Short mmCIF file of C-alpha atoms in Angstrom, two decimals:
data_model
loop_
_atom_site.label_atom_id
_atom_site.label_comp_id
_atom_site.label_asym_id
_atom_site.label_seq_id
_atom_site.Cartn_x
_atom_site.Cartn_y
_atom_site.Cartn_z
CA MET A 1 0.00 0.00 0.00
CA ALA A 2 1.32 3.43 -0.94
CA ARG A 3 2.36 5.72 1.89
CA LYS A 4 0.26 8.80 2.52
CA ASP A 5 2.12 12.04 2.97
CA ALA A 6 0.79 15.06 4.78
CA PRO A 7 -0.23 17.73 2.27
CA LYS A 8 2.46 20.26 1.61
CA SER A 9 2.62 23.25 -0.66
CA SER A 10 5.67 24.80 -2.25
CA ARG A 11 3.62 27.93 -2.70
CA ALA A 12 4.63 28.86 0.84
CA ARG A 13 8.17 29.44 -0.45
CA GLU A 14 9.19 33.01 -1.15
CA PRO A 15 12.13 34.57 -2.99
CA GLU A 16 14.76 36.14 -0.77
CA ASN A 17 13.55 39.56 -1.84
CA LEU A 18 9.80 39.29 -2.28
CA GLN A 19 9.40 43.03 -2.76
CA ALA A 20 11.77 42.94 -5.74
CA HIS A 21 9.53 40.29 -7.32
CA ILE A 22 6.48 42.47 -6.69
CA ASP A 23 8.19 45.58 -8.08
CA LYS A 24 9.18 43.73 -11.25
CA ALA A 25 5.71 42.30 -11.70
CA LEU A 26 4.18 45.77 -11.38
CA ALA A 27 6.75 47.26 -13.75
CA LEU A 28 5.70 44.75 -16.42
CA SER A 29 2.04 45.75 -16.18
CA GLY A 30 0.71 46.48 -19.66
CA ARG A 31 4.01 45.59 -21.32
CA THR A 32 3.51 41.85 -21.79
CA ASP A 33 2.93 40.85 -25.40
CA THR A 34 1.30 37.44 -25.82
CA SER A 35 0.32 37.86 -29.48
CA ARG A 36 2.93 35.42 -30.77
CA ILE A 37 1.90 32.82 -28.23
CA TYR A 38 -1.70 33.17 -29.33
CA GLN A 39 -0.77 32.90 -33.02
CA MET A 40 1.04 29.61 -32.36
CA MET A 41 -1.80 28.39 -30.18
CA GLN A 42 -4.35 29.34 -32.83
CA PHE A 43 -2.49 27.31 -35.42
CA TYR A 44 -1.95 24.22 -33.29
CA PHE A 45 -4.95 24.16 -30.93
CA ASP A 46 -7.64 26.13 -32.79
CA PRO A 47 -9.12 27.70 -29.61
CA GLN A 48 -12.90 28.15 -29.43
CA LEU A 49 -14.20 30.65 -26.87
CA LEU A 50 -17.73 30.41 -25.50
CA HIS A 51 -19.73 33.20 -23.82
CA VAL A 52 -16.99 35.84 -24.08
CA GLU A 53 -19.72 38.46 -23.81
CA ARG A 54 -20.15 37.53 -20.15
CA VAL A 55 -16.75 38.96 -19.22
CA ASP A 56 -16.99 42.39 -17.59
CA THR A 57 -14.19 44.22 -19.38
CA GLU A 58 -14.87 47.44 -17.48
CA ARG A 59 -13.48 46.09 -14.21
CA PRO A 60 -10.50 43.84 -13.35
CA SER A 61 -11.48 40.27 -12.59
CA LEU A 62 -10.23 37.22 -10.75
CA PHE A 63 -10.51 34.46 -13.35
CA VAL A 64 -10.89 31.04 -11.71
CA SER A 65 -10.27 27.92 -13.77
CA ASN A 66 -9.75 24.17 -13.69
CA HIS A 67 -6.16 22.96 -13.81
CA ALA A 68 -5.33 20.40 -16.48
CA SER A 69 -2.82 17.59 -16.20
CA TRP A 70 0.76 18.91 -16.38
CA GLY A 71 -0.53 22.51 -16.15
CA TRP A 72 -0.07 23.04 -19.89
CA GLU A 73 -3.03 25.42 -20.19
CA GLY A 74 -1.26 27.96 -17.97
CA GLY A 75 0.56 29.18 -21.05
CA LEU A 76 -2.56 29.15 -23.22
CA LEU A 77 -5.42 30.68 -21.23
CA PRO A 78 -3.98 34.17 -20.53
CA SER A 79 -3.20 34.82 -24.19
CA ALA A 80 -6.64 33.53 -25.28
CA ILE A 81 -8.39 35.75 -22.74
CA ARG A 82 -6.37 38.77 -23.80
CA GLU A 83 -6.97 38.19 -27.50
CA HIS A 84 -10.75 38.14 -27.05
CA THR A 85 -11.31 40.56 -24.16
CA GLY A 86 -8.28 42.85 -24.08
CA MET A 87 -7.63 41.77 -20.48
CA LEU A 88 -4.41 39.91 -19.67
CA PRO A 89 -4.81 38.06 -16.36
CA ARG A 90 -1.58 37.56 -14.44
CA LEU A 91 -1.24 33.85 -13.80
CA LEU A 92 -0.43 32.86 -10.21
CA THR A 93 2.26 30.19 -10.58
CA ASP A 94 3.73 27.67 -8.16
CA ALA A 95 6.99 28.59 -6.45
CA ASP A 96 8.77 25.50 -7.81
CA VAL A 97 8.26 27.00 -11.27
CA MET A 98 8.63 30.73 -10.63
CA LEU A 99 11.71 30.38 -8.42
CA GLY A 100 13.43 28.10 -10.92
CA PRO A 101 15.89 29.02 -13.69
CA PHE A 102 13.15 30.20 -16.07
CA GLY A 103 11.36 32.45 -13.59
CA ASP A 104 12.32 35.71 -15.29
CA THR A 105 11.22 34.43 -18.70
CA LEU A 106 7.88 33.31 -17.30
CA MET A 107 7.35 36.65 -15.56
CA ASN A 108 7.91 38.40 -18.88
CA LEU A 109 5.04 36.26 -20.21
CA GLY A 110 2.73 37.47 -17.44
CA MET A 111 3.22 34.84 -14.75
CA VAL A 112 3.87 35.74 -11.11
CA LEU A 113 4.57 33.91 -7.88
CA ALA A 114 1.46 32.44 -6.23
CA ASN A 115 1.80 34.48 -3.06
CA ARG A 116 -0.87 36.53 -1.27
CA LYS A 117 1.35 39.61 -1.02
CA VAL A 118 2.08 39.46 -4.75
CA CYS A 119 -1.59 38.93 -5.56
CA ALA A 120 -2.64 41.80 -3.29
CA ALA A 121 -0.15 44.21 -4.88
CA LEU A 122 -1.37 43.35 -8.38
CA MET A 123 -5.01 43.66 -7.37
CA ASP A 124 -4.31 47.05 -5.77
CA ALA A 125 -2.85 48.06 -9.14
CA GLY A 126 -6.02 46.94 -10.96
CA GLU A 127 -4.48 43.87 -12.58
CA SER A 128 -6.69 40.91 -13.45
CA ILE A 129 -5.59 37.58 -12.01
CA LEU A 130 -5.89 33.95 -13.17
CA VAL A 131 -5.83 31.25 -10.51
CA PHE A 132 -6.26 27.48 -10.36
CA PRO A 133 -7.57 26.72 -6.85
CA GLY A 134 -6.86 23.01 -7.35
CA GLY A 135 -3.16 23.80 -7.56
CA ALA A 136 -0.51 21.13 -8.00
CA ARG A 137 -2.82 18.28 -6.97
CA GLU A 138 -5.21 19.12 -9.78
CA GLY A 139 -2.28 19.22 -12.20
CA ALA A 140 -1.09 15.79 -11.03
CA LYS A 141 -4.17 13.91 -12.17
CA ARG A 142 -4.38 10.16 -12.27
CA ARG A 143 -6.32 7.94 -14.62
CA GLY A 144 -10.04 8.54 -14.34
CA GLU A 145 -9.66 12.05 -12.89
CA LEU A 146 -10.04 14.13 -16.05
CA TYR A 147 -11.79 17.45 -15.35
CA LYS A 148 -12.24 16.62 -11.68
CA LEU A 149 -11.75 19.59 -9.33
CA PHE A 150 -9.65 19.21 -6.18
CA TRP A 151 -10.56 22.41 -4.35
CA GLU A 152 -11.35 20.85 -0.98
CA GLY A 153 -11.59 23.74 1.49
CA ARG A 154 -9.56 26.24 -0.53
CA THR A 155 -11.19 29.64 -0.19
CA GLY A 156 -8.14 31.90 -0.38
CA PHE A 157 -9.15 33.18 -3.81
CA VAL A 158 -12.56 34.20 -2.46
CA ARG A 159 -10.97 36.04 0.46
CA MET A 160 -8.66 37.97 -1.88
CA ALA A 161 -11.54 38.88 -4.20
CA ILE A 162 -13.66 40.21 -1.31
CA GLN A 163 -10.77 42.18 0.16
CA HIS A 164 -10.17 43.94 -3.16
CA GLY A 165 -13.76 44.13 -4.41
CA PHE A 166 -12.96 41.98 -7.43
CA THR A 167 -15.38 40.16 -9.67
CA ILE A 168 -14.85 36.38 -9.79
CA THR A 169 -15.22 34.97 -13.30
CA PRO A 170 -15.31 31.17 -13.69
CA VAL A 171 -13.60 29.99 -16.87
CA ALA A 172 -13.51 26.35 -17.95
CA ASN A 173 -10.84 25.04 -20.27
CA ILE A 174 -11.30 21.81 -22.21
CA GLY A 175 -8.68 20.08 -24.33
CA PRO A 176 -5.37 20.21 -22.43
CA ASP A 177 -6.27 17.13 -20.36
CA GLU A 178 -6.38 15.04 -23.55
CA MET A 179 -3.32 16.39 -25.34
CA TRP A 180 -1.41 13.48 -23.81
CA ASP A 181 -2.30 10.06 -22.48
CA ILE A 182 -1.19 9.09 -18.99
CA ARG A 183 1.50 6.46 -19.42
CA TRP A 184 2.14 6.15 -15.69
CA ASP A 185 0.47 8.00 -12.86
CA ARG A 186 1.15 8.41 -9.16
CA ASP A 187 -0.34 5.00 -8.34
CA ASP A 188 2.09 3.31 -10.75
CA ILE A 189 5.08 5.16 -9.34
CA ALA A 190 4.27 4.89 -5.61
CA ASP A 191 6.57 2.59 -3.62
CA THR A 192 9.03 2.23 -6.51
CA TRP A 193 12.61 3.40 -6.90
CA VAL A 194 11.24 6.45 -8.75
CA GLU A 195 9.31 7.57 -5.68
CA SER A 196 12.36 6.95 -3.50
CA LEU A 197 14.45 9.12 -5.80
CA LEU A 198 11.87 11.90 -5.82
CA ARG A 199 11.64 11.72 -2.03
CA ARG A 200 15.41 12.11 -1.66
CA VAL A 201 15.58 14.99 -4.14
CA SER A 202 12.58 16.88 -2.71
CA GLY A 203 13.35 16.32 0.95
CA GLU A 204 10.75 17.57 3.41
CA MET A 205 8.76 19.19 0.58
CA PHE A 206 7.95 15.77 -0.93
CA ASP A 207 4.29 14.88 -1.29
CA SER A 208 3.46 11.67 -3.13
CA ASN A 209 0.04 13.08 -4.05
CA LEU A 210 1.78 15.65 -6.25
CA ILE A 211 3.77 13.19 -8.36
CA PRO A 212 2.90 14.24 -11.92
CA PRO A 213 1.79 11.66 -14.47
CA VAL A 214 4.22 10.58 -17.18
CA PRO A 215 2.77 11.71 -20.53
CA SER A 216 2.52 10.07 -23.92
CA GLY A 217 1.50 12.10 -26.96
CA ILE A 218 1.54 11.58 -30.74
CA LEU A 219 3.04 8.17 -31.59
CA GLY A 220 4.11 7.76 -27.97
CA THR A 221 6.28 10.88 -28.00
CA LEU A 222 6.02 13.98 -25.82
CA LEU A 223 4.51 15.94 -28.72
CA PRO A 224 0.96 16.92 -27.67
CA ARG A 225 -1.99 16.02 -29.84
CA PRO A 226 -3.54 19.14 -31.43
CA GLU A 227 -6.76 18.82 -29.45
CA ARG A 228 -9.06 21.77 -30.04
CA LEU A 229 -9.11 24.03 -27.00
CA TYR A 230 -12.49 25.13 -25.67
CA VAL A 231 -12.69 28.03 -23.20
CA ALA A 232 -16.08 28.75 -21.62
CA PHE A 233 -16.76 31.82 -19.44
CA GLY A 234 -19.31 31.83 -16.64
CA GLU A 235 -21.41 34.62 -15.18
CA PRO A 236 -19.26 37.07 -13.17
CA PHE A 237 -19.76 36.95 -9.41
CA ASP A 238 -19.66 40.40 -7.79
CA THR A 239 -18.07 40.21 -4.34
CA ARG A 240 -18.59 43.87 -3.41
CA PRO A 241 -21.81 43.16 -1.45
CA PHE A 242 -19.66 41.05 0.90
CA ALA A 243 -17.12 43.78 1.68
CA GLY A 244 -15.70 43.37 5.19
CA ARG A 245 -16.78 39.72 5.46
CA GLU A 246 -13.58 38.13 4.13
CA ASP A 247 -13.12 36.30 7.45
CA ASP A 248 -16.66 34.95 7.55
CA ARG A 249 -16.18 31.24 6.89
CA ALA A 250 -19.81 30.71 5.91
CA VAL A 251 -19.54 33.45 3.27
CA LEU A 252 -16.25 32.09 1.93
CA ASP A 253 -17.58 28.54 1.67
CA SER A 254 -20.83 29.68 0.07
CA ILE A 255 -19.10 31.69 -2.66
CA LYS A 256 -16.49 29.00 -3.25
CA ASP A 257 -19.20 26.36 -3.64
CA ALA A 258 -21.20 28.58 -6.03
CA VAL A 259 -18.14 29.29 -8.21
CA GLN A 260 -17.13 25.61 -8.22
CA ALA A 261 -20.65 24.49 -9.16
CA GLN A 262 -20.77 26.96 -12.03
CA LEU A 263 -17.34 25.88 -13.24
CA GLU A 264 -18.38 22.23 -13.21
CA GLU A 265 -21.43 23.10 -15.33
CA LEU A 266 -19.23 25.06 -17.74
CA ILE A 267 -16.95 22.05 -18.11
CA LYS A 268 -19.95 19.87 -19.00
CA GLU A 269 -21.19 22.45 -21.51
CA ALA A 270 -17.77 22.78 -23.15
CA LEU A 271 -17.42 18.99 -23.41
CA LEU A 272 -20.84 18.84 -25.08
CA GLN A 273 -19.95 21.62 -27.53
CA ARG A 274 -16.72 19.84 -28.38
CA ALA A 275 -18.57 16.65 -29.23
CA ARG A 276 -21.06 18.54 -31.38
CA ARG A 277 -18.42 20.48 -33.30
CA ARG A 278 -15.95 17.71 -34.02
CA HIS A 279 -17.27 17.28 -37.54
CA ASP A 280 -16.27 20.84 -38.53
CA MET A 281 -12.56 20.31 -37.79
CA HIS A 282 -10.05 19.88 -40.60
CA TRP A 283 -9.57 16.23 -41.51
CA LEU A 284 -5.91 16.30 -40.44
CA ARG A 285 -6.78 17.57 -36.96
CA ARG A 286 -9.49 14.91 -36.67
CA SER A 287 -7.00 12.21 -37.62
CA LEU A 288 -4.49 13.34 -35.00
CA THR A 289 -6.93 13.84 -32.12
CA ARG A 290 -9.45 11.77 -30.23
CA TYR A 291 -12.05 14.31 -29.15
#
C-alpha cells in the first residue's frame, strides 16, 4: 500500500527579496505581449471561446479555472483571454516553477509567484488575475480524474476577491487534459525506486500526491496532440456586497461552492460543444486527435 504524505505546498516558499519580485511584476504591467503565443496556439490548438460576452471588461477580474494535467493550459489561457477581451490576467504560478531558472522568462510572459502579497499588490494596481484553486494536486491527475476539481476547502481566492472588491469569473478550459495520455500515474510510481528518488531529491517538501503523471503524446512521443481548446466563461460573481466579510467562513464557503458548481457546469457544456463540433474540424486535426 502506498504511503500517505501530509499535504504540503511549495507555494509557501518566497524569494529572498519578495518586494523585488512584486516591483518587477508591477513594472511589467501592460508591457507583456502574448500575441505570438496566441498565433502559435491558434495554429496548433484552434481555440474556441464560448460566452466571451459575459466577461466584464470594465473592471479587473479574478478568473478562476480548472487545472489540467501537467498545467499546460497555464501558457494558453492568458493569451486567449487577452486576444478576445483585451484583459491579460496575471497567472499565479507555483513557487517551484517561478523560483526556478526560467522564472524571469515566465514573468515576462505574465506569470507571477502564487503568493498573497504578490496577488494583493497586483489587485491594488487593478491587474486581473488567473488562478487554479486546485493547484498542484489538480495538475497531477491520475487515470479517471479528467476534469475533476480538487478544491477541498480552498477559499483563499474568495478572500482575496472580497478584500479587493474583485469580480470572480469562472472559466472552464477543455482540451489540455487530452493532449497526452497518462502512461504512468502516481499510483504506478508509488513505492518504486522512482518515488524513493523523488523523495530524496525533494526532501521535506515531498508529497506523493503531487507526483505528476508521465505523458505520452503523438506516436508515444512527448509531442501533444492538437486537441481543439475550448474556453467557456461563466457569469461574473460580484463580491462587493460582501465587503468586510472576508473572514466569515460561511460566506467564503458559500461563494467558493457557487463558483465551483458553475465551473463544473461550464466544463460539461464545453465537453458537449466539443462533441457537437468535431465534424467541422479539418480532416488532419481529426485524424491526430481523439475528441
